[in-house]
Tab-separated table of C-alpha atoms in Angstrom:
chain	number	residue	atom	x	y	z
O	1	UNK	CA	-102.222	-21.760	-15.485
O	2	UNK	CA	-99.511	-22.794	-13.248
O	3	UNK	CA	-98.462	-20.173	-10.812
O	4	UNK	CA	-94.724	-19.921	-9.504
O	5	UNK	CA	-94.114	-19.995	-5.632
O	6	UNK	CA	-94.168	-16.850	-3.770
O	7	UNK	CA	-90.438	-15.069	-4.221
O	8	UNK	CA	-89.858	-18.219	-6.869
O	9	UNK	CA	-87.058	-17.733	-8.708
O	10	UNK	CA	-88.192	-19.395	-12.128
O	11	UNK	CA	-90.987	-17.339	-12.920
O	12	UNK	CA	-91.079	-15.172	-16.053
O	13	UNK	CA	-90.325	-11.910	-15.949
O	14	UNK	CA	-93.121	-9.347	-17.776
O	15	UNK	CA	-93.025	-9.686	-20.824
O	16	UNK	CA	-91.971	-5.791	-21.185
O	17	UNK	CA	-88.946	-6.601	-19.187
O	18	UNK	CA	-87.938	-9.451	-22.499
O	19	UNK	CA	-84.983	-8.688	-23.716
O	20	UNK	CA	-85.719	-8.778	-28.215
O	21	UNK	CA	-85.905	-11.844	-30.109
O	22	UNK	CA	-86.616	-13.964	-27.585
O	23	UNK	CA	-83.690	-14.405	-25.954
O	24	UNK	CA	-83.545	-15.345	-21.962
O	25	UNK	CA	-80.899	-13.576	-20.281
O	26	UNK	CA	-79.097	-16.336	-17.707
O	27	UNK	CA	-78.810	-16.748	-14.419
O	28	UNK	CA	-76.659	-14.998	-12.472
O	29	UNK	CA	-73.710	-17.189	-10.817
O	30	UNK	CA	-72.019	-17.425	-7.677
O	31	UNK	CA	-68.781	-15.459	-6.622
O	32	UNK	CA	-66.262	-17.721	-6.901
O	33	UNK	CA	-64.900	-17.704	-3.136
O	34	UNK	CA	-64.701	-19.328	0.029
O	35	UNK	CA	-67.861	-18.763	1.099
O	36	UNK	CA	-70.402	-20.666	-0.188
O	37	UNK	CA	-73.451	-18.341	-1.313
O	38	UNK	CA	-77.357	-18.187	0.530
O	39	UNK	CA	-78.298	-16.982	3.216
O	40	UNK	CA	-76.129	-16.723	6.797
O	41	UNK	CA	-75.381	-20.336	8.118
O	42	UNK	CA	-76.047	-22.433	4.989
O	43	UNK	CA	-72.457	-23.132	4.179
O	44	UNK	CA	-71.680	-23.852	8.291
O	45	UNK	CA	-70.108	-27.109	9.075
O	46	UNK	CA	-68.701	-27.365	5.471
O	47	UNK	CA	-64.623	-28.049	5.073
O	48	UNK	CA	-63.190	-25.042	4.412
O	49	UNK	CA	-61.071	-25.225	0.886
O	50	UNK	CA	-57.860	-23.239	-0.342
O	51	UNK	CA	-58.170	-21.142	-4.039
O	52	UNK	CA	-56.973	-24.310	-5.472
O	53	UNK	CA	-59.512	-26.173	-3.679
O	54	UNK	CA	-57.345	-28.203	-1.484
O	55	UNK	CA	-58.536	-28.867	2.114
O	56	UNK	CA	-55.698	-27.173	4.027
O	57	UNK	CA	-55.814	-30.069	6.424
O	58	UNK	CA	-54.853	-32.225	3.801
O	59	UNK	CA	-52.009	-28.938	2.508
O	60	UNK	CA	-50.742	-28.588	5.631
O	61	UNK	CA	-50.212	-33.268	6.691
O	62	UNK	CA	-48.047	-32.432	2.952
O	63	UNK	CA	-46.330	-29.694	3.900
O	64	UNK	CA	-45.835	-30.469	7.620
O	65	UNK	CA	-42.242	-33.452	6.308
O	66	UNK	CA	-40.507	-30.353	5.107
O	67	UNK	CA	-41.532	-28.203	8.025
O	68	UNK	CA	-40.138	-30.953	11.096
O	69	UNK	CA	-36.932	-30.617	8.085
O	70	UNK	CA	-36.556	-27.283	8.309
O	71	UNK	CA	-37.247	-26.802	11.873
O	72	UNK	CA	-34.638	-29.521	12.864
O	73	UNK	CA	-32.104	-27.875	10.374
O	74	UNK	CA	-32.380	-24.697	9.821
O	75	UNK	CA	-34.429	-23.440	13.427
O	76	UNK	CA	-33.010	-25.620	15.871
O	77	UNK	CA	-28.854	-25.016	14.521
O	78	UNK	CA	-29.965	-20.928	14.460
O	79	UNK	CA	-31.260	-21.079	17.910
O	80	UNK	CA	-29.334	-23.439	19.489
O	81	UNK	CA	-26.466	-21.854	18.443
O	82	UNK	CA	-27.841	-17.688	19.583
O	83	UNK	CA	-27.679	-19.348	22.987
O	84	UNK	CA	-24.851	-21.301	23.099
O	85	UNK	CA	-23.008	-18.193	21.797
O	86	UNK	CA	-23.730	-16.249	25.374
O	87	UNK	CA	-21.569	-19.160	27.353
O	88	UNK	CA	-17.335	-20.083	27.666
O	89	UNK	CA	-15.319	-22.505	26.226
O	90	UNK	CA	-16.493	-25.473	28.573
O	91	UNK	CA	-20.415	-24.709	27.826
O	92	UNK	CA	-20.959	-24.516	32.041
O	93	UNK	CA	-20.434	-20.363	32.243
O	94	UNK	CA	-22.405	-17.839	31.453
O	95	UNK	CA	-20.067	-14.932	29.547
O	96	UNK	CA	-22.389	-12.449	28.390
O	97	UNK	CA	-20.989	-10.528	25.912
O	98	UNK	CA	-17.105	-11.723	26.044
O	99	UNK	CA	-17.660	-13.624	23.078
O	100	UNK	CA	-19.067	-11.297	20.324
O	101	UNK	CA	-16.305	-8.128	22.163
O	102	UNK	CA	-13.398	-11.069	21.533
O	103	UNK	CA	-14.959	-10.975	17.824
O	104	UNK	CA	-13.177	-7.274	17.322
O	105	UNK	CA	-10.630	-7.400	20.315
O	106	UNK	CA	-8.924	-10.555	18.660
O	107	UNK	CA	-6.108	-9.939	15.863
O	108	UNK	CA	-6.848	-13.224	14.224
O	109	UNK	CA	-10.988	-12.675	14.200
O	110	UNK	CA	-10.519	-8.884	13.044
O	111	UNK	CA	-8.842	-9.909	10.164
O	112	UNK	CA	-11.126	-12.198	9.022
O	113	UNK	CA	-13.349	-9.932	9.490
O	114	UNK	CA	-11.379	-7.282	6.861
O	115	UNK	CA	-11.008	-10.107	3.876
O	116	UNK	CA	-14.860	-11.045	4.695
O	117	UNK	CA	-15.434	-7.258	4.149
O	118	UNK	CA	-12.565	-6.708	0.761
O	119	UNK	CA	-14.267	-10.199	-0.647
O	120	UNK	CA	-17.498	-8.905	-0.830
O	121	UNK	CA	-16.696	-5.667	-2.200
O	122	UNK	CA	-14.397	-7.074	-4.626
O	123	UNK	CA	-15.209	-10.898	-5.819
O	124	UNK	CA	-18.894	-9.866	-6.594
O	125	UNK	CA	-18.480	-6.944	-8.311
O	126	UNK	CA	-15.501	-8.295	-10.838
O	127	UNK	CA	-16.775	-11.774	-11.174
O	128	UNK	CA	-20.194	-9.557	-12.056
O	129	UNK	CA	-18.802	-7.635	-14.753
O	130	UNK	CA	-16.294	-9.469	-16.077
O	131	UNK	CA	-19.965	-11.961	-16.937
O	132	UNK	CA	-21.396	-8.594	-17.958
O	133	UNK	CA	-18.564	-8.108	-20.569
O	134	UNK	CA	-18.102	-11.756	-22.020
O	135	UNK	CA	-21.545	-11.830	-22.629
O	136	UNK	CA	-22.418	-8.992	-23.735
O	137	UNK	CA	-18.729	-9.535	-26.629
O	138	UNK	CA	-19.918	-12.456	-27.316
O	139	UNK	CA	-23.815	-11.780	-28.194
O	140	UNK	CA	-22.105	-10.879	-31.729
O	141	UNK	CA	-19.227	-13.113	-32.587
O	142	UNK	CA	-20.045	-16.376	-34.201
O	143	UNK	CA	-17.670	-18.867	-32.176
O	144	UNK	CA	-19.449	-17.024	-29.051
O	145	UNK	CA	-21.337	-20.317	-28.495
O	146	UNK	CA	-18.072	-22.291	-27.756
O	147	UNK	CA	-16.505	-19.926	-25.641
O	148	UNK	CA	-19.162	-19.805	-22.721
O	149	UNK	CA	-18.856	-22.796	-22.754
O	150	UNK	CA	-15.234	-22.789	-21.336
O	151	UNK	CA	-15.550	-19.915	-19.750
O	152	UNK	CA	-18.826	-21.621	-17.747
O	153	UNK	CA	-16.681	-25.223	-17.638
O	154	UNK	CA	-15.074	-23.850	-14.233
O	155	UNK	CA	-18.269	-24.593	-12.742
O	156	UNK	CA	-18.421	-27.421	-13.025
O	157	UNK	CA	-15.661	-28.529	-11.115
O	158	UNK	CA	-15.574	-28.456	-7.250
O	159	UNK	CA	-14.105	-26.031	-5.047
O	160	UNK	CA	-11.484	-28.565	-4.060
O	161	UNK	CA	-10.303	-29.098	-7.107
O	162	UNK	CA	-10.430	-26.043	-7.999
O	163	UNK	CA	-8.104	-24.866	-4.715
O	164	UNK	CA	-5.587	-27.558	-5.717
O	165	UNK	CA	-5.341	-26.388	-9.590
O	166	UNK	CA	-4.458	-22.584	-7.950
O	167	UNK	CA	-2.672	-24.001	-5.709
O	168	UNK	CA	0.105	-25.055	-8.198
O	169	UNK	CA	-0.704	-22.153	-10.233
O	170	UNK	CA	0.243	-19.744	-7.787
O	171	UNK	CA	3.688	-21.963	-6.795
O	172	UNK	CA	6.655	-19.313	-6.857
O	173	UNK	CA	8.852	-22.043	-8.628
O	174	UNK	CA	8.550	-20.634	-12.616
O	175	UNK	CA	9.008	-23.976	-13.859
O	176	UNK	CA	6.435	-25.148	-12.172
O	177	UNK	CA	3.660	-22.309	-11.409
O	178	UNK	CA	1.785	-21.244	-13.928
O	179	UNK	CA	1.336	-17.381	-13.205
O	180	UNK	CA	5.029	-16.734	-11.993
O	181	UNK	CA	6.734	-18.573	-15.465
O	182	UNK	CA	4.812	-15.754	-17.022
O	183	UNK	CA	5.588	-12.912	-14.857
O	184	UNK	CA	9.144	-14.208	-14.965
O	185	UNK	CA	8.907	-14.519	-18.960
O	186	UNK	CA	7.581	-10.812	-19.471
O	187	UNK	CA	9.569	-9.255	-16.619
O	188	UNK	CA	12.891	-10.755	-18.295
O	189	UNK	CA	12.087	-9.320	-21.895
O	190	UNK	CA	11.847	-5.702	-20.904
O	191	UNK	CA	14.313	-6.093	-18.023
O	192	UNK	CA	18.661	-8.216	-17.875
O	193	UNK	CA	17.814	-11.600	-16.422
O	194	UNK	CA	19.892	-12.666	-13.693
O	195	UNK	CA	23.075	-14.104	-14.115
O	196	UNK	CA	25.321	-16.879	-12.218
O	197	UNK	CA	23.776	-17.348	-9.011
O	198	UNK	CA	26.034	-18.648	-6.352
O	199	UNK	CA	28.863	-18.604	-8.382
O	200	UNK	CA	31.884	-18.265	-6.511
O	201	UNK	CA	35.951	-18.900	-6.947
O	202	UNK	CA	37.388	-21.446	-5.290
O	203	UNK	CA	40.947	-20.397	-2.683
O	204	UNK	CA	43.438	-21.532	-5.821
O	205	UNK	CA	41.945	-19.513	-8.030
O	206	UNK	CA	42.953	-16.071	-8.951
O	207	UNK	CA	40.056	-14.088	-7.672
O	208	UNK	CA	39.128	-13.140	-3.729
O	209	UNK	CA	35.755	-11.544	-2.845
O	210	UNK	CA	36.215	-7.758	-2.922
O	211	UNK	CA	32.556	-7.196	-0.453
O	212	UNK	CA	29.156	-6.575	-1.870
O	213	UNK	CA	28.654	-9.961	-2.791
O	214	UNK	CA	31.452	-9.168	-5.740
O	215	UNK	CA	34.917	-10.422	-7.064
O	216	UNK	CA	38.631	-8.829	-7.477
O	217	UNK	CA	41.257	-10.525	-8.989
O	218	UNK	CA	44.535	-10.699	-6.616
O	219	UNK	CA	47.023	-8.749	-8.705
O	220	UNK	CA	46.356	-6.439	-11.775
O	221	UNK	CA	46.265	-7.605	-14.952
O	222	UNK	CA	49.317	-6.341	-17.704
O	223	UNK	CA	48.536	-6.103	-21.110
O	224	UNK	CA	50.165	-9.240	-23.144
O	225	UNK	CA	48.994	-11.950	-20.518
O	226	UNK	CA	45.938	-13.198	-20.812
O	227	UNK	CA	44.054	-13.368	-18.021
O	228	UNK	CA	41.701	-16.392	-16.435
O	229	UNK	CA	38.215	-16.137	-14.460
O	230	UNK	CA	37.251	-19.437	-13.434
O	231	UNK	CA	34.406	-20.012	-10.943
O	232	UNK	CA	32.510	-23.176	-9.918
O	233	UNK	CA	29.614	-23.348	-8.237
O	234	UNK	CA	27.178	-22.825	-11.466
O	235	UNK	CA	23.769	-25.417	-11.782
O	236	UNK	CA	23.912	-27.180	-14.986
O	237	UNK	CA	19.770	-25.459	-15.229
O	238	UNK	CA	21.440	-21.847	-15.228
O	239	UNK	CA	24.030	-21.939	-17.666
O	240	UNK	CA	23.368	-20.105	-21.029
O	241	UNK	CA	22.001	-23.220	-23.432
O	242	UNK	CA	24.026	-21.415	-26.083
O	243	UNK	CA	27.596	-21.640	-24.182
O	244	UNK	CA	30.209	-22.870	-25.824
O	245	UNK	CA	33.621	-24.696	-24.691
O	246	UNK	CA	35.917	-22.243	-22.786
O	247	UNK	CA	38.992	-21.307	-24.963
O	248	UNK	CA	42.137	-19.549	-24.135
O	249	UNK	CA	42.807	-16.189	-26.421
O	250	UNK	CA	45.438	-15.249	-27.942
O	251	UNK	CA	48.043	-12.360	-25.685
O	252	UNK	CA	47.531	-8.846	-27.965
O	253	UNK	CA	50.240	-6.930	-29.295
O	254	UNK	CA	48.142	-3.657	-29.635
O	255	UNK	CA	48.371	-3.445	-25.711
O	256	UNK	CA	44.822	-4.267	-24.512
O	257	UNK	CA	43.887	-6.941	-22.057
O	258	UNK	CA	41.936	-10.240	-22.855
O	259	UNK	CA	41.008	-13.206	-20.389
O	260	UNK	CA	38.535	-16.258	-20.594
O	261	UNK	CA	36.003	-16.249	-17.852
O	262	UNK	CA	34.860	-20.046	-17.870
O	263	UNK	CA	33.570	-22.711	-15.335
O	264	UNK	CA	36.406	-24.665	-13.505
O	265	UNK	CA	34.250	-27.848	-13.542
O	266	UNK	CA	34.168	-30.721	-15.587
O	267	UNK	CA	30.933	-33.650	-16.024
O	268	UNK	CA	32.618	-37.145	-14.306
O	269	UNK	CA	35.843	-35.513	-12.938
O	270	UNK	CA	39.118	-34.876	-14.000
O	271	UNK	CA	41.023	-31.393	-15.425
O	272	UNK	CA	42.971	-29.324	-13.266
O	273	UNK	CA	42.436	-25.993	-11.674
O	274	UNK	CA	43.565	-23.118	-13.818
O	275	UNK	CA	43.345	-25.122	-16.645
O	276	UNK	CA	40.910	-24.251	-18.827
O	277	UNK	CA	39.610	-28.637	-19.933
O	278	UNK	CA	38.203	-28.723	-23.436
O	279	UNK	CA	34.604	-30.160	-21.839
O	280	UNK	CA	34.466	-26.681	-19.878
O	281	UNK	CA	32.050	-24.149	-20.711
O	282	UNK	CA	32.652	-20.961	-21.100
O	283	UNK	CA	30.505	-18.271	-18.313
O	284	UNK	CA	28.636	-16.403	-21.705
O	285	UNK	CA	27.674	-13.061	-20.581
O	286	UNK	CA	29.484	-12.356	-17.143
O	287	UNK	CA	30.331	-8.819	-16.950
O	288	UNK	CA	33.867	-8.098	-16.629
O	289	UNK	CA	34.918	-4.319	-15.397
O	290	UNK	CA	38.716	-3.021	-14.653
O	291	UNK	CA	39.042	-0.538	-11.410
O	292	UNK	CA	41.709	1.772	-11.268
O	293	UNK	CA	41.367	3.413	-7.789
O	294	UNK	CA	38.003	2.515	-7.238
O	295	UNK	CA	36.326	3.463	-10.173
O	296	UNK	CA	35.756	1.214	-13.563
O	297	UNK	CA	37.855	2.800	-16.562
O	298	UNK	CA	36.734	-0.209	-19.069
O	299	UNK	CA	34.319	-3.072	-18.636
O	300	UNK	CA	33.360	-5.860	-21.714
O	301	UNK	CA	31.207	-8.923	-21.831
O	302	UNK	CA	32.117	-12.889	-22.169
O	303	UNK	CA	31.390	-14.553	-25.328
O	304	UNK	CA	29.843	-17.733	-25.446
O	305	UNK	CA	33.124	-19.220	-25.318
O	306	UNK	CA	34.270	-16.721	-22.460
O	307	UNK	CA	36.838	-14.713	-24.225
O	308	UNK	CA	36.494	-11.248	-23.833
O	309	UNK	CA	38.727	-8.716	-24.128
O	310	UNK	CA	39.457	-4.902	-22.757
O	311	UNK	CA	41.421	-1.683	-23.796
O	312	UNK	CA	44.486	-0.584	-23.255
O	313	UNK	CA	43.705	1.606	-20.588
O	314	UNK	CA	42.480	-0.913	-18.344
O	315	UNK	CA	46.220	-2.386	-18.244
O	316	UNK	CA	47.599	-2.586	-14.715
O	317	UNK	CA	44.106	-2.299	-13.090
O	318	UNK	CA	43.070	-5.324	-11.335
O	319	UNK	CA	39.797	-6.762	-13.698
O	320	UNK	CA	36.160	-7.379	-11.228
O	321	UNK	CA	33.269	-9.546	-11.426
O	322	UNK	CA	30.319	-6.623	-10.119
O	323	UNK	CA	27.368	-8.678	-7.759
O	324	UNK	CA	25.055	-8.195	-10.640
O	325	UNK	CA	26.138	-11.582	-11.765
O	326	UNK	CA	25.827	-13.558	-9.027
O	327	UNK	CA	22.326	-12.670	-7.608
O	328	UNK	CA	19.103	-14.574	-7.406
O	329	UNK	CA	17.670	-14.906	-10.707
O	330	UNK	CA	13.654	-13.367	-10.460
O	331	UNK	CA	11.308	-15.259	-9.876
O	332	UNK	CA	8.075	-13.517	-9.526
O	333	UNK	CA	5.934	-12.441	-7.244
O	334	UNK	CA	4.925	-14.362	-4.030
O	335	UNK	CA	1.420	-14.935	-4.843
O	336	UNK	CA	1.129	-17.091	-1.660
O	337	UNK	CA	2.530	-14.231	0.811
O	338	UNK	CA	1.338	-11.860	3.372
O	339	UNK	CA	0.380	-9.380	0.789
O	340	UNK	CA	-0.802	-11.009	-2.352
O	341	UNK	CA	-2.823	-14.109	-0.683
O	342	UNK	CA	-6.309	-13.085	-0.613
O	343	UNK	CA	-6.076	-11.375	-4.125
O	344	UNK	CA	-4.685	-14.539	-5.252
O	345	UNK	CA	-7.826	-16.736	-4.194
O	346	UNK	CA	-9.883	-13.895	-5.137
O	347	UNK	CA	-8.342	-14.492	-8.535
O	348	UNK	CA	-9.151	-17.898	-8.771
O	349	UNK	CA	-12.637	-17.637	-7.115
O	350	UNK	CA	-13.638	-15.106	-10.458
O	351	UNK	CA	-12.481	-17.843	-12.532
O	352	UNK	CA	-14.549	-20.044	-11.208
O	353	UNK	CA	-17.886	-18.305	-10.885
O	354	UNK	CA	-17.599	-15.745	-14.130
O	355	UNK	CA	-19.142	-17.888	-16.216
O	356	UNK	CA	-22.492	-18.303	-14.049
O	357	UNK	CA	-22.505	-14.416	-14.362
O	358	UNK	CA	-22.700	-14.475	-17.409
O	359	UNK	CA	-24.429	-17.503	-18.605
O	360	UNK	CA	-27.540	-15.030	-16.497
O	361	UNK	CA	-26.685	-11.941	-17.932
O	362	UNK	CA	-26.912	-13.523	-21.790
O	363	UNK	CA	-30.281	-15.469	-20.994
O	364	UNK	CA	-31.264	-11.312	-19.936
O	365	UNK	CA	-30.043	-10.014	-22.587
O	366	UNK	CA	-31.407	-12.784	-25.119
O	367	UNK	CA	-35.044	-11.183	-23.725
O	368	UNK	CA	-34.389	-7.497	-24.325
O	369	UNK	CA	-35.868	-5.866	-26.956
O	370	UNK	CA	-33.825	-5.602	-30.171
O	371	UNK	CA	-36.453	-2.607	-31.796
O	372	UNK	CA	-34.820	-0.187	-28.390
O	373	UNK	CA	-30.815	-1.068	-29.472
O	374	UNK	CA	-31.570	-0.743	-32.870
O	375	UNK	CA	-33.624	2.049	-32.638
O	376	UNK	CA	-30.887	4.035	-30.164
O	377	UNK	CA	-27.754	3.459	-33.171
O	378	UNK	CA	-30.454	4.887	-35.541
O	379	UNK	CA	-30.422	8.289	-33.460
O	380	UNK	CA	-27.254	8.025	-33.927
O	381	UNK	CA	-25.903	6.755	-30.238
O	382	UNK	CA	-22.871	4.520	-30.808
O	383	UNK	CA	-21.947	1.612	-29.233
O	384	UNK	CA	-20.679	2.219	-25.855
O	385	UNK	CA	-23.752	4.774	-25.435
O	386	UNK	CA	-26.372	1.744	-26.060
O	387	UNK	CA	-24.212	0.007	-23.622
O	388	UNK	CA	-24.031	2.366	-21.114
O	389	UNK	CA	-27.199	3.680	-21.480
O	390	UNK	CA	-29.796	1.507	-22.938
O	391	UNK	CA	-28.347	-2.199	-22.095
O	392	UNK	CA	-27.351	-1.861	-18.493
O	393	UNK	CA	-30.447	-0.089	-17.084
O	394	UNK	CA	-32.002	-2.857	-19.289
O	395	UNK	CA	-30.317	-5.597	-17.117
O	396	UNK	CA	-30.402	-3.938	-14.063
O	397	UNK	CA	-32.758	-6.698	-12.299
O	398	UNK	CA	-31.124	-9.180	-13.346
O	399	UNK	CA	-27.487	-7.633	-12.375
O	400	UNK	CA	-28.708	-7.188	-8.858
O	401	UNK	CA	-30.132	-10.944	-9.289
O	402	UNK	CA	-26.016	-11.844	-9.816
O	403	UNK	CA	-24.313	-9.678	-7.736
O	404	UNK	CA	-26.628	-10.655	-4.388
O	405	UNK	CA	-26.294	-14.600	-5.295
O	406	UNK	CA	-22.511	-13.488	-5.173
O	407	UNK	CA	-22.459	-11.442	-2.008
O	408	UNK	CA	-24.104	-14.574	0.251
O	409	UNK	CA	-21.838	-17.096	-1.424
O	410	UNK	CA	-18.398	-15.542	-0.297
O	411	UNK	CA	-19.746	-14.080	2.958
O	412	UNK	CA	-19.525	-18.268	3.520
O	413	UNK	CA	-16.222	-19.107	0.913
O	414	UNK	CA	-14.058	-21.436	3.055
O	415	UNK	CA	-12.406	-24.356	0.787
O	416	UNK	CA	-9.988	-22.151	-1.606
O	417	UNK	CA	-9.169	-20.476	1.735
O	418	UNK	CA	-8.626	-23.377	2.995
O	419	UNK	CA	-6.873	-25.052	0.583
O	420	UNK	CA	-4.810	-22.613	-1.267
O	421	UNK	CA	-3.698	-20.101	1.168
O	422	UNK	CA	0.072	-22.169	3.066
O	423	UNK	CA	0.248	-22.883	6.951
O	424	UNK	CA	2.609	-19.717	6.534
O	425	UNK	CA	-0.273	-17.314	4.956
O	426	UNK	CA	-3.343	-18.549	6.216
O	427	UNK	CA	-4.215	-15.774	8.980
O	428	UNK	CA	-3.516	-13.277	6.548
O	429	UNK	CA	-5.790	-14.662	4.147
O	430	UNK	CA	-8.339	-15.790	6.893
O	431	UNK	CA	-12.039	-15.261	6.227
O	432	UNK	CA	-15.148	-16.035	8.783
O	433	UNK	CA	-15.932	-19.196	7.655
O	434	UNK	CA	-12.556	-20.681	7.790
O	435	UNK	CA	-12.251	-18.431	11.225
O	436	UNK	CA	-15.833	-20.475	12.141
O	437	UNK	CA	-14.019	-24.152	11.777
O	438	UNK	CA	-10.843	-23.227	13.192
O	439	UNK	CA	-12.916	-22.443	15.854
O	440	UNK	CA	-15.329	-24.807	16.837
O	441	UNK	CA	-12.731	-27.949	16.064
O	442	UNK	CA	-9.806	-29.110	16.880
O	443	UNK	CA	-8.135	-29.617	20.206
O	444	UNK	CA	-8.478	-25.871	21.344
O	445	UNK	CA	-11.898	-26.037	19.959
O	446	UNK	CA	-13.820	-22.966	21.508
O	447	UNK	CA	-17.767	-23.306	20.682
O	448	UNK	CA	-18.442	-20.474	22.968
O	449	UNK	CA	-16.538	-17.965	19.741
O	450	UNK	CA	-17.157	-20.599	17.068
O	451	UNK	CA	-20.642	-19.832	17.542
O	452	UNK	CA	-20.430	-16.483	18.708
O	453	UNK	CA	-18.794	-16.310	14.558
O	454	UNK	CA	-21.749	-18.233	13.279
O	455	UNK	CA	-24.003	-16.288	14.442
O	456	UNK	CA	-21.898	-12.692	12.428
O	457	UNK	CA	-22.242	-14.584	9.995
O	458	UNK	CA	-25.939	-14.451	9.632
O	459	UNK	CA	-26.547	-11.122	10.569
O	460	UNK	CA	-24.690	-10.195	7.769
O	461	UNK	CA	-26.521	-12.072	5.689
O	462	UNK	CA	-29.395	-11.392	6.685
O	463	UNK	CA	-29.823	-7.225	4.913
O	464	UNK	CA	-28.291	-9.282	1.869
O	465	UNK	CA	-31.352	-11.588	1.520
O	466	UNK	CA	-33.783	-8.549	2.894
O	467	UNK	CA	-32.926	-6.597	0.122
O	468	UNK	CA	-33.629	-9.479	-2.518
O	469	UNK	CA	-36.433	-10.506	-0.914
O	470	UNK	CA	-37.552	-6.730	-1.136
O	471	UNK	CA	-36.616	-7.263	-4.865
O	472	UNK	CA	-38.105	-9.992	-5.905
O	473	UNK	CA	-41.519	-8.376	-4.518
O	474	UNK	CA	-41.342	-5.458	-6.064
O	475	UNK	CA	-40.581	-7.359	-9.640
O	476	UNK	CA	-43.665	-8.958	-8.874
O	477	UNK	CA	-45.779	-6.207	-8.419
O	478	UNK	CA	-44.945	-5.212	-11.825
């Protein structure tokens, strides 16, 4: 009969302690930890390992290149920018907080701060809202994938290309700028379009200036004597497309006044002043008023051949071509002017980034439990209630990701503002990133001011980043 060593672990348990069935109790496992089991001091001298079994020295060796790059490209520039922001333009004199005071006293920089606030509030909100609307509406249509592709396509365009595109879109001339072409088309549908800007009579014509841009006949008109109202200075592009060759009207024998308003100009030369030539066109749509004693007693509009007819009450009155015939045409909105340049550039940003928001929100929407949505519909909720009370709250984490990402992005927007805003409006569209460039480079560069702006941008980004980190940790604890 063999005996085990005193205190040996291999000694069999007593018979009354044996489990039924003759099975043996497995030995307890050593705890999984970084510390070796056994008596104290048994594991001393060994290299400690991480949870994954990797030696910490090896892990640090692999992380070293990334840490060096992080320090050289991120940490050092931040530290040096903070240091440089306390010095003057030359970098030799200590300026204290003067550069930071300039951020809130200089009108140009204050405009940049104000515009950045507008960007942060409106651009991410509008882009996220549009992305949410697109994602929800395209979920139920057959061609939703194609629509999402079209909306997301601007993300494949660089900021430079997008800036050039929208510089043309916002062009003031309706024949070149798409935005004003649409706007002018809508305006002219509901309002009277301009007539013949810059048209005027020659000194030999029977018309003279009446003040305010109007023209009046030099002599009162008489019944039975056709009136001639010739003008020059009408651009070919401004002539009505359906204008016909001008013709002299037949004298009226019932006391009415007849006449012709035409463009007294013959292409290629020829023709005589005050004489209707066969190749001269009538001024279709021009308004003619009969004025007696300063009051309008009758009015008429010329036809396609320039002929007009006034009632007998116009006999003995002067004929006037009112200034409304010669006003400049409506050319739309000055999108790149001081008033609309910032909203216009924000519109181009939304055009680019609404697709980004839509794709992320659509991915989150695809992961929603459909049984909750269907249960709400079964309980009698309409689509608006389902969207407002179920879809949006469940998409809140995704919406927060999109909103925070876009807020960080707009804080450093530079390309679109620099390209789209013309020189005359660049100060009105100024943002901090653009002002940082303008202050740091060029013949009148002030690196002290530029560094202070960079530090301010960093301070503005930090709260958004902290919010994002807290949200990520909160999501990780769920």
